[in-house]
Short mmCIF file of C-alpha atoms in Angstrom, two decimals:
data_model
loop_
_atom_site.label_atom_id
_atom_site.label_comp_id
_atom_site.label_asym_id
_atom_site.label_seq_id
_atom_site.Cartn_x
_atom_site.Cartn_y
_atom_site.Cartn_z
CA GLU W 23 -75.12 -138.94 80.26
CA VAL W 24 -79.07 -138.38 79.19
CA GLN W 25 -81.08 -141.10 81.20
CA LEU W 26 -84.49 -141.83 80.44
CA LEU W 27 -86.34 -144.76 82.23
CA GLU W 28 -90.54 -145.91 81.74
CA SER W 29 -92.05 -148.02 84.01
CA GLY W 30 -95.70 -148.41 84.01
CA GLY W 31 -96.43 -150.62 81.40
CA GLY W 32 -98.38 -153.97 81.31
CA LEU W 33 -100.84 -156.47 80.14
CA VAL W 34 -104.76 -154.74 80.60
CA GLN W 35 -107.65 -155.82 79.66
CA PRO W 36 -109.87 -153.29 76.28
CA GLY W 37 -111.17 -150.32 78.62
CA GLY W 38 -108.72 -150.51 81.16
CA SER W 39 -106.47 -148.00 82.44
CA LEU W 40 -102.10 -147.54 82.99
CA ARG W 41 -99.39 -145.13 84.83
CA LEU W 42 -96.49 -144.14 82.44
CA SER W 43 -93.99 -143.30 84.33
CA CYS W 44 -90.13 -142.03 82.66
CA GLU W 45 -87.93 -140.75 85.20
CA ALA W 46 -85.43 -138.48 83.71
CA SER W 47 -81.92 -137.87 84.49
CA GLY W 48 -78.34 -136.36 83.31
CA PHE W 49 -79.96 -132.92 82.06
CA THR W 50 -81.66 -130.16 82.90
CA PHE W 51 -85.72 -131.81 83.65
CA SER W 52 -87.64 -128.89 83.72
CA THR W 53 -86.36 -126.37 80.91
CA TYR W 54 -86.98 -129.25 78.57
CA SER W 55 -90.59 -130.73 76.84
CA MET W 56 -91.00 -133.70 76.62
CA SER W 57 -93.22 -136.21 75.23
CA TRP W 58 -93.99 -139.61 74.38
CA VAL W 59 -94.48 -141.56 71.36
CA ARG W 60 -95.10 -145.34 70.58
CA GLN W 61 -94.43 -147.94 68.80
CA ALA W 62 -96.71 -150.47 67.24
CA PRO W 63 -95.46 -154.28 66.42
CA GLY W 64 -93.64 -154.26 63.06
CA LYS W 65 -94.84 -151.65 62.92
CA ALA W 66 -93.27 -146.97 61.91
CA LEU W 67 -93.68 -145.00 65.13
CA GLU W 68 -96.39 -142.88 66.42
CA TRP W 69 -96.54 -139.09 68.42
CA VAL W 70 -98.40 -139.23 71.74
CA SER W 71 -97.87 -137.16 74.00
CA THR W 72 -95.66 -133.54 74.57
CA ILE W 73 -95.76 -131.05 77.40
CA GLY W 74 -93.36 -127.95 77.83
CA GLY W 75 -90.68 -127.60 79.95
CA SER W 76 -93.10 -125.84 82.39
CA GLY W 77 -96.27 -128.16 82.50
CA GLU W 78 -98.57 -125.47 81.56
CA THR W 79 -98.76 -126.24 77.61
CA THR W 80 -99.94 -130.17 76.24
CA TYR W 81 -100.04 -131.71 72.75
CA TYR W 82 -101.74 -134.53 72.19
CA ALA W 83 -103.03 -136.69 68.86
CA ASP W 84 -106.30 -137.26 67.96
CA SER W 85 -105.94 -140.22 68.23
CA VAL W 86 -105.40 -140.00 71.92
CA LYS W 87 -107.11 -136.85 72.87
CA GLY W 88 -109.00 -137.79 76.00
CA ARG W 89 -108.08 -140.59 76.85
CA PHE W 90 -104.48 -139.86 77.40
CA THR W 91 -103.07 -137.21 79.87
CA ILE W 92 -99.61 -135.73 80.05
CA SER W 93 -98.12 -134.80 83.28
CA ARG W 94 -94.17 -133.54 84.74
CA ASP W 95 -93.50 -133.63 88.20
CA ASN W 96 -90.43 -130.61 87.23
CA SER W 97 -89.13 -132.19 91.54
CA ARG W 98 -88.72 -135.48 90.82
CA ASN W 99 -87.34 -135.20 87.42
CA THR W 100 -90.77 -137.26 86.21
CA LEU W 101 -92.93 -137.52 83.25
CA SER W 102 -95.95 -139.50 82.56
CA LEU W 103 -98.60 -140.56 80.88
CA GLN W 104 -102.21 -142.13 82.32
CA VAL W 105 -103.78 -143.90 79.85
CA SER W 106 -107.52 -145.01 79.74
CA SER W 107 -110.19 -146.57 78.14
CA LEU W 108 -107.14 -148.36 76.43
CA ARG W 109 -107.95 -150.05 72.92
CA ALA W 110 -106.07 -153.34 71.53
CA GLU W 111 -105.37 -150.29 68.82
CA ASP W 112 -103.16 -148.34 72.42
CA THR W 113 -101.33 -151.71 72.18
CA ALA W 114 -97.24 -150.53 71.47
CA VAL W 115 -93.74 -149.95 73.56
CA TYR W 116 -94.04 -146.93 74.45
CA TYR W 117 -90.84 -144.31 74.43
CA CYS W 118 -89.81 -141.43 76.14
CA ALA W 119 -88.19 -138.74 74.44
CA ASN W 120 -86.88 -135.44 75.49
CA GLY W 121 -87.86 -132.97 73.46
CA GLY W 122 -90.88 -132.52 71.26
CA GLY W 123 -90.83 -128.72 70.62
CA ASN W 124 -88.75 -129.09 68.22
CA SER W 125 -86.47 -132.82 67.24
CA PHE W 126 -86.69 -135.69 70.04
CA GLU W 127 -83.42 -135.44 71.09
CA SER W 128 -82.60 -138.56 73.79
CA TRP W 129 -85.20 -142.19 73.79
CA GLY W 130 -85.11 -144.07 76.91
CA GLN W 131 -85.62 -148.09 75.94
CA GLY W 132 -89.14 -147.88 75.75
CA THR W 133 -92.85 -150.39 79.09
CA LEU W 134 -93.97 -151.69 76.03
CA VAL W 135 -98.44 -152.03 76.74
CA THR W 136 -100.61 -154.70 75.41
CA VAL W 137 -104.29 -154.41 75.38
CA SER W 138 -106.20 -158.28 75.00
CA SER W 139 -108.54 -159.60 76.99
CA GLU X 6 -102.07 -132.70 59.33
CA ILE X 7 -98.26 -133.38 57.34
CA VAL X 8 -98.26 -136.59 55.75
CA MET X 9 -94.84 -137.71 55.98
CA THR X 10 -93.92 -140.23 52.66
CA GLN X 11 -90.62 -141.76 52.28
CA SER X 12 -89.21 -143.52 49.90
CA PRO X 13 -87.75 -146.13 49.42
CA ASP X 14 -89.28 -148.39 51.27
CA THR X 15 -86.10 -150.76 51.04
CA LEU X 16 -83.03 -149.85 50.21
CA SER X 17 -80.14 -153.28 49.73
CA VAL X 18 -76.68 -151.52 49.27
CA SER X 19 -73.59 -153.33 49.95
CA PRO X 20 -71.04 -152.27 52.70
CA GLY X 21 -68.96 -149.38 51.75
CA GLU X 22 -71.81 -147.77 49.56
CA ARG X 23 -73.20 -144.83 49.62
CA ALA X 24 -77.42 -145.34 50.92
CA THR X 25 -79.87 -141.71 49.81
CA LEU X 26 -82.68 -141.89 51.07
CA SER X 27 -85.39 -139.62 50.64
CA CYS X 28 -88.55 -137.76 52.33
CA ARG X 29 -91.46 -135.52 51.38
CA ALA X 30 -93.28 -133.98 53.20
CA SER X 31 -97.75 -133.33 52.19
CA GLN X 32 -96.83 -129.59 52.79
CA SER X 33 -93.85 -127.23 53.81
CA ILE X 34 -91.48 -127.80 56.75
CA ASN X 35 -89.37 -124.94 56.01
CA SER X 36 -85.66 -127.76 58.02
CA HIS X 37 -87.44 -128.64 60.66
CA LEU X 38 -87.08 -131.69 59.89
CA ALA X 39 -85.21 -134.70 61.97
CA TRP X 40 -83.78 -138.30 61.14
CA TYR X 41 -83.94 -140.92 63.13
CA GLN X 42 -81.70 -144.30 63.38
CA GLN X 43 -83.53 -147.24 65.01
CA LYS X 44 -82.07 -150.95 64.68
CA PRO X 45 -84.02 -153.90 65.58
CA GLY X 46 -85.05 -154.24 69.25
CA GLN X 47 -83.47 -150.81 70.82
CA ALA X 48 -84.85 -147.08 70.46
CA PRO X 49 -84.55 -144.40 68.14
CA ARG X 50 -81.53 -141.93 67.85
CA LEU X 51 -80.95 -138.42 66.96
CA LEU X 52 -79.26 -138.73 63.43
CA ILE X 53 -80.53 -134.89 61.83
CA PHE X 54 -81.48 -132.27 63.35
CA GLY X 55 -83.29 -129.07 61.14
CA ALA X 56 -82.76 -131.23 58.27
CA SER X 57 -78.64 -130.68 58.05
CA MET X 58 -77.41 -130.85 61.09
CA ARG X 59 -75.56 -133.82 63.26
CA ALA X 60 -76.21 -134.73 66.18
CA THR X 61 -73.86 -135.21 68.34
CA GLY X 62 -71.26 -137.93 68.47
CA ILE X 63 -73.05 -138.71 65.54
CA PRO X 64 -70.49 -139.38 62.15
CA ALA X 65 -69.91 -137.68 59.12
CA ARG X 66 -70.95 -140.03 57.55
CA PHE X 67 -75.14 -138.83 58.18
CA SER X 68 -75.03 -135.88 55.74
CA GLY X 69 -78.90 -134.52 55.96
CA SER X 70 -79.83 -131.68 52.93
CA GLY X 71 -83.59 -130.25 51.89
CA SER X 72 -85.82 -127.28 52.96
CA GLY X 73 -89.27 -126.18 51.92
CA THR X 74 -91.03 -130.32 51.75
CA GLU X 75 -88.23 -132.28 50.03
CA PHE X 76 -85.13 -133.61 51.98
CA THR X 77 -82.61 -136.63 51.78
CA LEU X 78 -80.95 -138.78 54.50
CA THR X 79 -77.61 -139.43 52.59
CA ILE X 80 -75.21 -142.84 54.14
CA SER X 81 -72.18 -141.92 52.90
CA SER X 82 -70.03 -145.54 52.99
CA LEU X 83 -71.99 -148.00 54.74
CA GLN X 84 -70.80 -149.85 57.53
CA SER X 85 -72.40 -152.84 59.26
CA GLU X 86 -74.23 -151.04 61.90
CA ASP X 87 -75.56 -149.02 59.58
CA PHE X 88 -77.97 -151.26 58.56
CA ALA X 89 -81.55 -149.96 60.32
CA ILE X 90 -84.62 -148.77 59.68
CA TYR X 91 -84.68 -144.49 59.46
CA TYR X 92 -87.73 -142.93 59.90
CA CYS X 93 -88.27 -139.09 59.20
CA GLN X 94 -90.00 -136.44 61.24
CA GLN X 95 -91.62 -133.27 60.80
CA TYR X 96 -91.42 -130.73 63.84
CA ASN X 97 -92.31 -127.83 62.26
CA ASN X 98 -96.31 -128.17 63.37
CA TRP X 99 -98.55 -130.12 65.21
CA PRO X 100 -98.86 -132.48 65.29
CA ARG X 101 -95.53 -134.39 65.10
CA THR X 102 -95.49 -136.59 62.09
CA PHE X 103 -93.28 -138.96 61.35
CA GLY X 104 -92.98 -140.65 58.02
CA GLN X 105 -93.12 -144.61 57.59
CA GLY X 106 -89.86 -145.24 57.46
CA THR X 107 -86.46 -146.45 55.46
CA LYS X 108 -85.28 -150.45 55.90
CA VAL X 109 -81.29 -150.43 54.83
CA GLU X 110 -80.72 -153.58 54.42
CA ILE X 111 -77.29 -155.60 53.02
CA LYS X 112 -77.58 -156.35 49.47
#
C-alpha cells in the first residue's frame, strides 16, 4: 500500500521560510516522479512543483519559481520542498503526490502552511 | 498555460441518477487528462487517467471519455459516497493545470 506522509507545515510570518517533507513507502520511490500540489482554503487544486525520479529534472509553477526548491533523497524515500520568501497567498494545504510526469496517482493527507503576521 | 474549464460549477443530482461532468481545455491535450475526487477534509483521489482509464480500485460506475479539448466524466448511478468535488487536470504540457472543480451535491 502506497503511503505518503507530509510534515513541516506551520504558521510563518510573511517573508519567512519552511521546509516541507514527505516520507514515502509502499512503492519503488526512485522510479517515480514526485510532486507537490497545494490547495488554498476553499479553493481549487494548484500544481506547485515536480521532480523526476533521479532528481535531475525539476519543474515549478511560475507563482513559486525562484522561491521554492524541490528535492528528493532516494536513499531515504523522502521528498522535500524548501519554501522561502513566503507570502499570504502561499497559505494552503500542501500535498505530496507520486507522479506528475503523468497523473498524480496517490496523495498524502497534506500539511498546512499558514503565512500570517 | 493551458486553462482547464469545468462545467457546471455545481451539479445537483438525486441518488441513483446519472451525473455528467464536463471539462474543456484551452488547447489540445490529446488524451492526457485525469479526473480526481475530493471529499471534505480529505486528499484528492485519482479516478481516471488517460481520459478514460479507471485507476486501481475505482468502481465501474465511473467512466471518462473525450480527447483533444473536450472531456466528460460520467457517474452512471450516484451513490451516497460519490457526493464530492471533482477536478480535471491536464498533463500534456507544463505547467500542469487543474480545473476549478465541479461540486456534485445531493438534490
